[in-house]
Coordinates of C-alpha atoms in Angstrom, one line a residue:
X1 CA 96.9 106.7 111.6
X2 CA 97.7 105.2 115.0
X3 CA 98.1 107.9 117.0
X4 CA 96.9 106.6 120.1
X5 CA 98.8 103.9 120.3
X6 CA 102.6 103.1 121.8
X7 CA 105.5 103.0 119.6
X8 CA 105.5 98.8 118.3
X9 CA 108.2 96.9 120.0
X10 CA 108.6 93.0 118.1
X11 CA 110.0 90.3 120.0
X12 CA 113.6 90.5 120.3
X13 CA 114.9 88.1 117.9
X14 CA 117.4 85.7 119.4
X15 CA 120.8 87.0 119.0
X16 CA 123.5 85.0 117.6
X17 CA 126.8 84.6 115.7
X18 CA 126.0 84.6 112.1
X19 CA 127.8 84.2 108.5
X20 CA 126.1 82.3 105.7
X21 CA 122.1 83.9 105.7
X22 CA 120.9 81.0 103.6
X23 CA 121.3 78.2 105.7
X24 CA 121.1 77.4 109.6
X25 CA 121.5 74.4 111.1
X26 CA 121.7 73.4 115.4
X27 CA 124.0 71.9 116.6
X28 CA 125.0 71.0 119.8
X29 CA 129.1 71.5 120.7
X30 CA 131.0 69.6 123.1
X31 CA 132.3 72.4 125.0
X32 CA 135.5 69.9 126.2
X33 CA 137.0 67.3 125.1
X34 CA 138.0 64.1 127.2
X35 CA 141.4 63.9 128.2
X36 CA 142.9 61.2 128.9
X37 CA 143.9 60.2 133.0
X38 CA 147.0 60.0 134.4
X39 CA 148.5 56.3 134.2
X40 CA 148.5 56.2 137.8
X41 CA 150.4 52.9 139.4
X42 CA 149.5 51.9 142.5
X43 CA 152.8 53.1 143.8
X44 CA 152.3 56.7 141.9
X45 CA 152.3 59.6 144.6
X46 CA 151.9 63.4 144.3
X47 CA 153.5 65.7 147.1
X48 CA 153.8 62.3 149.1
X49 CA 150.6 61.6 148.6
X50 CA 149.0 57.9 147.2
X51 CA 147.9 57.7 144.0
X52 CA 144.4 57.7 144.5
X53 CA 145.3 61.0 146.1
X54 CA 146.6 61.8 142.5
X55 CA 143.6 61.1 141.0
X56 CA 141.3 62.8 142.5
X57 CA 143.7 65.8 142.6
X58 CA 144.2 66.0 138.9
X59 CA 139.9 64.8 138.2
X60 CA 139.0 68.3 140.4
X61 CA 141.6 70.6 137.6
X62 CA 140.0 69.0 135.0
X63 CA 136.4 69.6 136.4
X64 CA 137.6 73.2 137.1
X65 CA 138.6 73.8 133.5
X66 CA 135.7 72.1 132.0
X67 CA 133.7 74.7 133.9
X68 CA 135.6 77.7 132.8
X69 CA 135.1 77.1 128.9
X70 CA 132.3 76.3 129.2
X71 CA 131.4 79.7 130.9
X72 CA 133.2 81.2 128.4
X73 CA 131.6 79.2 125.3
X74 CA 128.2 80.1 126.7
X75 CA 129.3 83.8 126.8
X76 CA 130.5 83.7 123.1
X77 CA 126.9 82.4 122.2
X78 CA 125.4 85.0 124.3
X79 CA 127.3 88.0 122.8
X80 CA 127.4 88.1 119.0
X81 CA 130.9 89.3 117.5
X82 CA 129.7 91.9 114.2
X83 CA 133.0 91.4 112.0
X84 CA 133.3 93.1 108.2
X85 CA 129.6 94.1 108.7
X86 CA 128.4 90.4 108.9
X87 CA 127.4 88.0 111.8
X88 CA 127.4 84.0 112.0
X89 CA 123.9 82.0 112.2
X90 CA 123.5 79.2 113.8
X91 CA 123.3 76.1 112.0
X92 CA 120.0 74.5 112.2
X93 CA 119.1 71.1 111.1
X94 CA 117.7 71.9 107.7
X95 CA 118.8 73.7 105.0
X96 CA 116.9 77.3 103.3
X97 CA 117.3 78.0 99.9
X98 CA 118.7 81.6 98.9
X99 CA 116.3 84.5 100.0
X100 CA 114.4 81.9 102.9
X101 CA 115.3 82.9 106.6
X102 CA 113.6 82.1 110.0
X103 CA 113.1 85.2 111.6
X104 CA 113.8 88.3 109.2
X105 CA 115.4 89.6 106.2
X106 CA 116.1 92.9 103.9
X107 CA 116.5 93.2 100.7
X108 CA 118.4 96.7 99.0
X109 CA 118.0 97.9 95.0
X110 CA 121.2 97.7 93.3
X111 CA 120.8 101.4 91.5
X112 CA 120.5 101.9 87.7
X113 CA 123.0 101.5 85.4
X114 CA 123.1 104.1 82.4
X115 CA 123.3 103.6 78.7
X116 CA 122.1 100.5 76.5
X117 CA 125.5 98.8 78.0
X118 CA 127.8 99.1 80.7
X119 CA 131.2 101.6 80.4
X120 CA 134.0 100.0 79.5
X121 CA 135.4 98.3 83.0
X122 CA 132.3 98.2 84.9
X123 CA 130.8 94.6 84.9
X124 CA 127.4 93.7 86.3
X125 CA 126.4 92.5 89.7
X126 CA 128.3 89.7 90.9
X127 CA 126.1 86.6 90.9
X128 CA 126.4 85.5 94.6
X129 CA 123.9 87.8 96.5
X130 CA 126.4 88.4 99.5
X131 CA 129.4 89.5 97.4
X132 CA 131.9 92.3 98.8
X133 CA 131.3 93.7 94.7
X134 CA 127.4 93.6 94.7
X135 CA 126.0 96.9 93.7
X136 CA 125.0 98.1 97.9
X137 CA 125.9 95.3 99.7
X138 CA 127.1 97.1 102.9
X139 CA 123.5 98.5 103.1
X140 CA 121.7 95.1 103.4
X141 CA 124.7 94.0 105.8
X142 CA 124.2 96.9 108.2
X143 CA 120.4 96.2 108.0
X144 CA 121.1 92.5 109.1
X145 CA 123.2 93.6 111.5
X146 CA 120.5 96.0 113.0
X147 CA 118.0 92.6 113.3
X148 CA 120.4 90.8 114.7
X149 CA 121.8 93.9 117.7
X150 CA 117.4 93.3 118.4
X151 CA 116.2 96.1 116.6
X152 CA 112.8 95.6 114.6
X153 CA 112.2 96.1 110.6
X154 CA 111.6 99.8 110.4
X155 CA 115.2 100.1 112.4
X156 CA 117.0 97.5 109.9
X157 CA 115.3 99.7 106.7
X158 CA 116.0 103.1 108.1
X159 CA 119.7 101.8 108.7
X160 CA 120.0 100.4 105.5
X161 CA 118.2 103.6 103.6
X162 CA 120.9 106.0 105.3
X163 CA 123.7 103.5 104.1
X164 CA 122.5 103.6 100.7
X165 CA 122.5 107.9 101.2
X166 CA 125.9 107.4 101.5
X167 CA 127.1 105.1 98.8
X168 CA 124.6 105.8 96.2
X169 CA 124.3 109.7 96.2
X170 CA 123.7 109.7 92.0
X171 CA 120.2 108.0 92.9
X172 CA 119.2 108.6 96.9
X173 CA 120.4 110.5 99.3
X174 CA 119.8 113.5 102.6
X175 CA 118.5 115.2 100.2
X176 CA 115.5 112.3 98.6
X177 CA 112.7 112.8 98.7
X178 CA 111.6 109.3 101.2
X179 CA 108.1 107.6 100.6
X180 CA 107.6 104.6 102.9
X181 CA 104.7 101.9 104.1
X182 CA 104.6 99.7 107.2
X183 CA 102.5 96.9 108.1
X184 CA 102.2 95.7 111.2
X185 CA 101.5 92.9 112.3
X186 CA 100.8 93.1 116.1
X187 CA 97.7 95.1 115.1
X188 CA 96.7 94.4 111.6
X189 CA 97.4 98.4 110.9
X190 CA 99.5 99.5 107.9
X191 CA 100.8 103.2 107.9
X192 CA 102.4 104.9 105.4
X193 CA 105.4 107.5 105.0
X194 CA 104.6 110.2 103.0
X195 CA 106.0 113.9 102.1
X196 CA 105.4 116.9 99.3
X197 CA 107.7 116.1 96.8
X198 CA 107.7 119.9 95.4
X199 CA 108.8 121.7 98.9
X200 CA 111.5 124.0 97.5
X201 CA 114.6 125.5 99.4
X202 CA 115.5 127.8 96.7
X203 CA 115.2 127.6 93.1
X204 CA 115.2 124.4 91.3
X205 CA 116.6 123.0 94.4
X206 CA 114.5 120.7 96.6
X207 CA 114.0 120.6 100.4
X208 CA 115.8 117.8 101.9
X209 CA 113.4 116.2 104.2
X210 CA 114.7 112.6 104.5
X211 CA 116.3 112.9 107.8
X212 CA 113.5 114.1 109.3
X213 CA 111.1 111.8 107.5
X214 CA 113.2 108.7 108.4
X215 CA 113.5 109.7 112.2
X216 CA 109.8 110.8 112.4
X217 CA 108.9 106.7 111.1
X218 CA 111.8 106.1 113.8
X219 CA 110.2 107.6 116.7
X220 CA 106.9 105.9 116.4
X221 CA 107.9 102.4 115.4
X222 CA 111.4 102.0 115.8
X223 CA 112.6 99.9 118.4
X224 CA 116.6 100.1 118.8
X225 CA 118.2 103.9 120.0
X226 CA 118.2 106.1 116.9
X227 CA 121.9 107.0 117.3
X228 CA 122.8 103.4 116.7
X229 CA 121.0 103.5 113.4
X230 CA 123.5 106.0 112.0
X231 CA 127.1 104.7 113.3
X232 CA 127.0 101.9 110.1
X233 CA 126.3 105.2 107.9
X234 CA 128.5 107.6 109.8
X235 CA 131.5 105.2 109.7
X236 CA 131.1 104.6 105.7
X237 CA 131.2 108.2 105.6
X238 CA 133.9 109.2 107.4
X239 CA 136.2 105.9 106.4
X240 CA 135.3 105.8 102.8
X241 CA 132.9 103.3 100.8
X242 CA 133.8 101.4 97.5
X243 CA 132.4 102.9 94.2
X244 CA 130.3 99.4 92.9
X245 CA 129.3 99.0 89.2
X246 CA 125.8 101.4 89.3
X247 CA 128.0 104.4 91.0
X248 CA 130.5 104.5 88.3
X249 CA 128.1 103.5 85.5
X250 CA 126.4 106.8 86.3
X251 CA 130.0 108.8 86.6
X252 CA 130.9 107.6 82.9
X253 CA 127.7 108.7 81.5
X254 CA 126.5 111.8 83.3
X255 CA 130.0 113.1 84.5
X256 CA 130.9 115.0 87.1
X257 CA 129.5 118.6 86.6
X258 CA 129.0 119.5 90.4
X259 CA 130.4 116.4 91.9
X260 CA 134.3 117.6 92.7
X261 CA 135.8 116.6 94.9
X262 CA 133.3 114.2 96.5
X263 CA 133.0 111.7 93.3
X264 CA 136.4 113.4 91.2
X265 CA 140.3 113.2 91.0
X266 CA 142.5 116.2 91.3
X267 CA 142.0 116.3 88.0
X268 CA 138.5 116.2 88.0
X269 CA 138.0 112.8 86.1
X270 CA 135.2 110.7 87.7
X271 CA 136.2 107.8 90.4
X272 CA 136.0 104.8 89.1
X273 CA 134.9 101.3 89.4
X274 CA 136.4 99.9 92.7
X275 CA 138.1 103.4 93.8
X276 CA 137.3 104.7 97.3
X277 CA 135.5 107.3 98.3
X278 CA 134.7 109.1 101.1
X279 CA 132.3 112.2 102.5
X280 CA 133.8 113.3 106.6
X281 CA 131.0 116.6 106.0
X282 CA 128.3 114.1 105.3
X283 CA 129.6 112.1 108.3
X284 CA 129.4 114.8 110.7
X285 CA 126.2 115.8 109.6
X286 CA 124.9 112.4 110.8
X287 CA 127.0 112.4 114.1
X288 CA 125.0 115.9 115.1
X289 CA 121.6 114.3 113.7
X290 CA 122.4 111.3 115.9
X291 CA 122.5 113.7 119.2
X292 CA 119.3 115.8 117.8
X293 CA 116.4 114.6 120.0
X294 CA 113.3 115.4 117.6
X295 CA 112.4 114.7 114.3
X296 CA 112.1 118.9 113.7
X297 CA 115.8 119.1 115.1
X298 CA 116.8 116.1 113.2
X299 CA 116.2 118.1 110.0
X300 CA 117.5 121.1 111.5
X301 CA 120.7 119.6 111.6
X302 CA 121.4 119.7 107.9
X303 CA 119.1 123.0 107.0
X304 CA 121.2 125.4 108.6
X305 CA 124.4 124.9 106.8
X306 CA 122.3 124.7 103.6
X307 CA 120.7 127.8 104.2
X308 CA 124.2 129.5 105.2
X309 CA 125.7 127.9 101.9
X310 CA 123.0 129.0 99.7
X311 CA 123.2 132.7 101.5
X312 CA 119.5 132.2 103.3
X313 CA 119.0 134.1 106.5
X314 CA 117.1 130.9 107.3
X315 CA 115.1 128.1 104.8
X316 CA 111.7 129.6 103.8
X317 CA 109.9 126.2 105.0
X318 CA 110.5 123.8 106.9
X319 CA 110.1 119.6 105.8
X320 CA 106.8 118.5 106.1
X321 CA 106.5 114.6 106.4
X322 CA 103.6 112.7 108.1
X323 CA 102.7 109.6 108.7
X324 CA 98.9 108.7 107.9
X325 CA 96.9 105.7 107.6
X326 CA 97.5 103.6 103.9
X327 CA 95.2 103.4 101.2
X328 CA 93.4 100.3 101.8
X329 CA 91.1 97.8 98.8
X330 CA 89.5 94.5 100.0
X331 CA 89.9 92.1 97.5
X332 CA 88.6 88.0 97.7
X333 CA 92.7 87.3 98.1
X334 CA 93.1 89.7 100.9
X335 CA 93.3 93.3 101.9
X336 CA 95.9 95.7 99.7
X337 CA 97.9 98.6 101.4
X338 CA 99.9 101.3 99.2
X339 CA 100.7 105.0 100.2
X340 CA 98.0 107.6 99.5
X341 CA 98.3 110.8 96.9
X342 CA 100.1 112.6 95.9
X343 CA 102.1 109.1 95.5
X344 CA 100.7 106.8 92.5
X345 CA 99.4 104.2 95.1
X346 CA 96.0 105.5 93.8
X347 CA 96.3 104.7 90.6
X348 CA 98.0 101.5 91.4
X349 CA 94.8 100.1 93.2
X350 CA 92.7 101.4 90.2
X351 CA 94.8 99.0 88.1
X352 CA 94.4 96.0 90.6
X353 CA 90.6 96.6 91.0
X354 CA 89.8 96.5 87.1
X355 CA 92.3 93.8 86.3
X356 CA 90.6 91.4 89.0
X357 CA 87.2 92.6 87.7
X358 CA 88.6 91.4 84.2
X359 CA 90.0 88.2 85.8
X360 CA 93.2 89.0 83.5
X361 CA 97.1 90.0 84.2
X362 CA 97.0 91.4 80.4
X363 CA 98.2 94.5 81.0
X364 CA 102.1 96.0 79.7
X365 CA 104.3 96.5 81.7
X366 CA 106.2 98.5 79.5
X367 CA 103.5 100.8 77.2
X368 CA 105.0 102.2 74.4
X369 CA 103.9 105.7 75.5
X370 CA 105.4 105.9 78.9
X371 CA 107.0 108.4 81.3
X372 CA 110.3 109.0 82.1
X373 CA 111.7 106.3 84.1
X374 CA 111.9 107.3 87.5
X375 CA 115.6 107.8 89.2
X376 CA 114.8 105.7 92.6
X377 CA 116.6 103.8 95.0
X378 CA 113.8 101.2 97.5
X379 CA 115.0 98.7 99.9
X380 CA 112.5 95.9 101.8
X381 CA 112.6 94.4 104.9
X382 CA 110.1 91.6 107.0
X383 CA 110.3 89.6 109.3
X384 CA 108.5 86.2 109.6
X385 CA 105.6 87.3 111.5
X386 CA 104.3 89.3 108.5
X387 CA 105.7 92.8 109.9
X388 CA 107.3 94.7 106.6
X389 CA 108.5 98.1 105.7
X390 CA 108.9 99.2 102.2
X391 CA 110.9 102.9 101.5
X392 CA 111.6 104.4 97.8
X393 CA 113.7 107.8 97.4
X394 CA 114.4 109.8 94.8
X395 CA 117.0 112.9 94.0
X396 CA 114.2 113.0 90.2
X397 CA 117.2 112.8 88.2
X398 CA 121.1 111.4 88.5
X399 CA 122.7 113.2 91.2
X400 CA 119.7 115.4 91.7
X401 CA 120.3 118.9 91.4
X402 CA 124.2 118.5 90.8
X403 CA 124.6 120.8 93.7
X404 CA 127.0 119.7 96.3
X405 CA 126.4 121.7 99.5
X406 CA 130.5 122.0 100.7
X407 CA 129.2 122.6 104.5
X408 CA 127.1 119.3 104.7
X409 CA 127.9 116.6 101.6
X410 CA 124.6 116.4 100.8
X411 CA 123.4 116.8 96.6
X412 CA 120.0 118.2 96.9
X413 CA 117.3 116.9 94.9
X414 CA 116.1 118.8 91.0
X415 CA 113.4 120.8 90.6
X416 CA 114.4 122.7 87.6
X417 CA 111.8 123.4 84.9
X418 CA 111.3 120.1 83.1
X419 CA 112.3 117.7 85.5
X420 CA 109.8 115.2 86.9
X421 CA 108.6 115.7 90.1
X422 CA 108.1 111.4 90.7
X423 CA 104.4 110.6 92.5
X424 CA 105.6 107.7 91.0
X425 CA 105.9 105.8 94.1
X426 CA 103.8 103.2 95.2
X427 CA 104.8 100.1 97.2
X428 CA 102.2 97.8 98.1
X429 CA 101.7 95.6 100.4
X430 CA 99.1 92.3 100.1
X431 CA 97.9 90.7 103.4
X432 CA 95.3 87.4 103.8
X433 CA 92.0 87.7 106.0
X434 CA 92.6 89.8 109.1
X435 CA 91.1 87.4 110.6
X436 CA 93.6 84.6 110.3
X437 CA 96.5 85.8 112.5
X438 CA 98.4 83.1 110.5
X439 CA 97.8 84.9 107.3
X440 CA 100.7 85.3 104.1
X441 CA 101.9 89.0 103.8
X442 CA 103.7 89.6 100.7
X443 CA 105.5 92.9 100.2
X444 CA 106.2 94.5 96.1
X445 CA 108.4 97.6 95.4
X446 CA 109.5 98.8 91.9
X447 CA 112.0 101.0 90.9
X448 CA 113.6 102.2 87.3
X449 CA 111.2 101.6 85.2
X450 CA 108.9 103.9 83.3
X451 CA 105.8 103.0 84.3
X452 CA 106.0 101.6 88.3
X453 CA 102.3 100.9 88.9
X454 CA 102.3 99.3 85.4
X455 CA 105.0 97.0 86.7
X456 CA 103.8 96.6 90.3
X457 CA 100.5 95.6 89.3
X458 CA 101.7 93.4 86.6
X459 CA 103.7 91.1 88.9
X460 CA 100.9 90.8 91.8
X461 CA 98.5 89.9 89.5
X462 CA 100.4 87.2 87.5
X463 CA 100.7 85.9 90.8
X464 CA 97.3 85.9 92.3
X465 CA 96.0 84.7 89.0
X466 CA 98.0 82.0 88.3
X467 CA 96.2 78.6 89.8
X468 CA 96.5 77.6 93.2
X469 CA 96.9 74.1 94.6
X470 CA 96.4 72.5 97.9
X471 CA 100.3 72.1 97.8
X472 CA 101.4 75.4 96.4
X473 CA 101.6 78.3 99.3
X474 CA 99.4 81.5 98.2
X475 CA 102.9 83.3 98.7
X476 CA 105.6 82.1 96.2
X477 CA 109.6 82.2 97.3
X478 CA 110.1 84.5 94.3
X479 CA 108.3 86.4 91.7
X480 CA 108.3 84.8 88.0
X481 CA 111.1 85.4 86.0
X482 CA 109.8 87.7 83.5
X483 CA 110.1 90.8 81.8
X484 CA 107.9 92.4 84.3
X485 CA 109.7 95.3 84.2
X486 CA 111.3 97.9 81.8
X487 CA 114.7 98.7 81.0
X488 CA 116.6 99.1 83.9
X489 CA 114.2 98.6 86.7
X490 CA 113.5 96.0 89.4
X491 CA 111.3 94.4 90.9
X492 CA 112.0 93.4 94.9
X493 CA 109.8 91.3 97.0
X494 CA 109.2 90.3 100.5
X495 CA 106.9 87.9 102.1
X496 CA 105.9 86.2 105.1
X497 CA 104.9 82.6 104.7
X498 CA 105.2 80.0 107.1
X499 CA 107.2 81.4 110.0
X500 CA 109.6 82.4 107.5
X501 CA 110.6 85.3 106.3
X502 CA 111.6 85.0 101.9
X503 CA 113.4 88.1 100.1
X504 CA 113.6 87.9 96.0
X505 CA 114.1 90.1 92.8
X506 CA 113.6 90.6 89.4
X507 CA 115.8 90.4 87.8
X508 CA 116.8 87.6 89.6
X509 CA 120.4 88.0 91.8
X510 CA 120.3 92.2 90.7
X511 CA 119.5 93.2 94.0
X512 CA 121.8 92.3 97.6
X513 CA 119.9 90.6 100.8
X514 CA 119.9 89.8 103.9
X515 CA 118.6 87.5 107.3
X516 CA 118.9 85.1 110.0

């Protein structure tokens, strides 16, 4: 744990306008262009005056206007517009292909879709990663947005994890249960995010902890105000957000017991694919927990309506997150970081360590006798110095609890006999020698599929396994295309390599990203 140490502040990345993320190029702009002089005659006069008097008059206007737009084109540059939740790169001289970006990135699950296939009228992701219809693609915007206002990873995945509260309550949400790892890489420490996922409000109903989990990581590495992280999230609330293809996939199968009117008609018939929705309690719940200024009056915010709709005098406890030094294993590639128990991290590195004993990736991905596949949302963001944040969340079933809590918008997370409590997490993070300040970082976080650490450790070691040439970078731009993961799930990765930062998934396209 670093508790001696200031909250990290990165380098303020460079602000700019900003629209396609996969390419930037420079170029320089001529600010004015020549216009043409006055056909003076030697007889021309102005006001009386000779023409050479003419000339020199109308050379001193055009000098004068040259000078205003060009104050005013250096101002544009200097003050990035944010339009439709997107900014403008500048173009650079070379060209990046998808998921490659100089100075950061994030990269946002796309939430499960329920059922063998999709419900009639809801199609799958869209293939272009940017698309107004990708599954979340507000989230990895806002995030984006977030790098580019200055702020620093852990403010662009907090941002984004609230967005994704908001339009994906049927998998994450206020009430999530929020497991998280940071690396930096000022100093080479890696911290992780944890919380006990069986705190109980009341029965079969679970604590929600994630506000004050998100703004505790917040106040000890976040760099931008915390009330700028939630006006993306308040807004979506308040104005309304699109229901995308995972959202309505999970209305036609599990229905909308609970959900009225926040997900229904009049009627009560589910929303549907493209319909608007919106959540003003939710939103107002954000706008107090943007004034609150501590993490224990942060969660505050949201527990004392709950307690008054659930007829507590007050909650019985109060949420418990922490933030505590990662599980660490050196290995001959590098050093691994994952979260700590009650999380699977654990057994993750167990996995790793006898696999690279064996010297094999043989292990399944998808054993036939596996656990229930975990409902999760995760989201990863780095930037090209190595610095990266993974956060998972989980309500432990579709729309958690199915309780809708009419004084704060918020479905709090199952608990009921039978459901699974999910220490499934376990992001992990891979960094080079300490020693070599230049060192790859690569970042993996799994979601949806029965067995995560299965999945996780399947991927990393295929990768560090497979041979390694002079000319091939010990971080690849993606993870193989394989079935590395069951069912549903995916697969996100982040990495650092070469003063760039690279974002992918598998499946490939599933997931919406980010960067400049």
């Amino acid at each position: 744990m670093e508790a001696s140490t200031p909250p990290v502040v990165y380098h303020k990345l460079q602000s700019w306008e900003s629209g396609s993320e996969s390419e930037e190029e420079e170029i320089s702009e001529l600010l004015v262009s020549h216009p043409r002089r006055p056909q003076d005659t030697p007889g021309t006069k102005v006001g009386g005056l000779p023409g050479a008097w003419a000339r020199i008059g109308a050379a001193l206007v055009l000098l004068a206007v040259s000078c205003f737009l060009a104050v005013r084109q250096l101002q544009s540059r200097s003050c990035p517009a944010e339009r439709s939740g997107s900014v403008v790169p500048p173009v650079s001289s070379h060209v990046h292909p998808p998921g490659v970006f100089h100075h950061g990135a994030i990269i946002s699950s796309a939430g499960l879709c329920w059922g063998r296939g999709r419900p009639s009228g809801v199609p799958g992701p869209a293939p272009s990663h940017d698309s107004p219809f990708l599954p979340a693609a507000p989230c990895s915007h806002l995030g984006q947005e977030l790098l580019v206002a200055g702020g620093n990873v852990v403010d662009a995945g907090i941002g984004a994890a609230l967005c994704l509260a908001v339009v994906h309550p049927h998998v994450t949400g206020l009430g999530a249960t929020f497991w998280g790892l940071f690396y930096n890489s000022s100093s080479g420490n890696s911290t992780a995010l944890t919380a006990d996922p069986v705190q109980i409000l009341a029965p079969g109903l679970g604590l929600p902890e994630a506000l004050s989990a998100l703004r505790l990581l917040h106040e000890r590495f976040g760099k931008l105000p915390w009330s700028r992280l939630l006006v993306g999230p308040t807004r979506l609330a308040q104005e309304g957000f699109v229901v995308d293809a995972p959202l309505a996939s999970a209305l036609a199968a599990q229905g909308t017991r609970g959900l009225c009117p926040l997900l229904c008609h009049t009627d009560e018939t589910p929303l549907r694919l493209g319909m608007r929705a919106t959540n003003p309690k939710l939103a107002a719940v954000l706008g107090m927990a943007a004034l609150a200024p501590t993490p224990d009056l942060t969660g505050k915010v949201l527990l004392s309506p709950l307690a008054k709709d659930l007829g507590l005098e007050e909650p019985l406890v109060w949420p418990r997150p922490s933030l505590e030094p990662a599980l660490q294993l050196s290995v001959p590639q590098g050093i691994f970081f994952t979260t700590p128990s009650p999380s699977a991290g654990p057994e993750l590195l167990a996995q790793l360590e006898a696999a690279l004993h064996a010297g094999t990736p043989s292990m399944d991905p998808c054993p036939q006798h596996s656990r229930t596949a975990p409902v999760s949302s995760t989201l990863a963001t780095v930037d090209s110095s190595g610095s990266t944040l993974l956060l998972a969340s989980s309500l432990h079933s579709a729309f958690g609890s199915r309780y809708f809590s009419p004084s704060t918008g918020v479905l709090l997370r199952n608990l009921a006999a039978g459901s699974p409590h999910h220490t499934w997490a376990c992001p992990l993070i891979l960094r080079g020698s300490l020693e070599d300040t230049e060192a790859d970082v690569l970042g993996l976080v799994a979601s949806g599929t029965p067995n995560v650490t299965r999945a996780t450790a399947h991927a990393l070691l295929n990768h560090l396994l497979e041979p390694q040439t002079q000319h091939q970078p010990q971080v690849q731009q993606g993870p193989t295309e394989n079935p590395s993961t069951s069912g549903h799930g995916t697969l996100m990765q982040v990495a650092a390599h070469a003063e760039h930062a690279h974002v992918s998934s598998v499946p490939r396209g599933c997931c919406p990203f980010q960067g400049l």
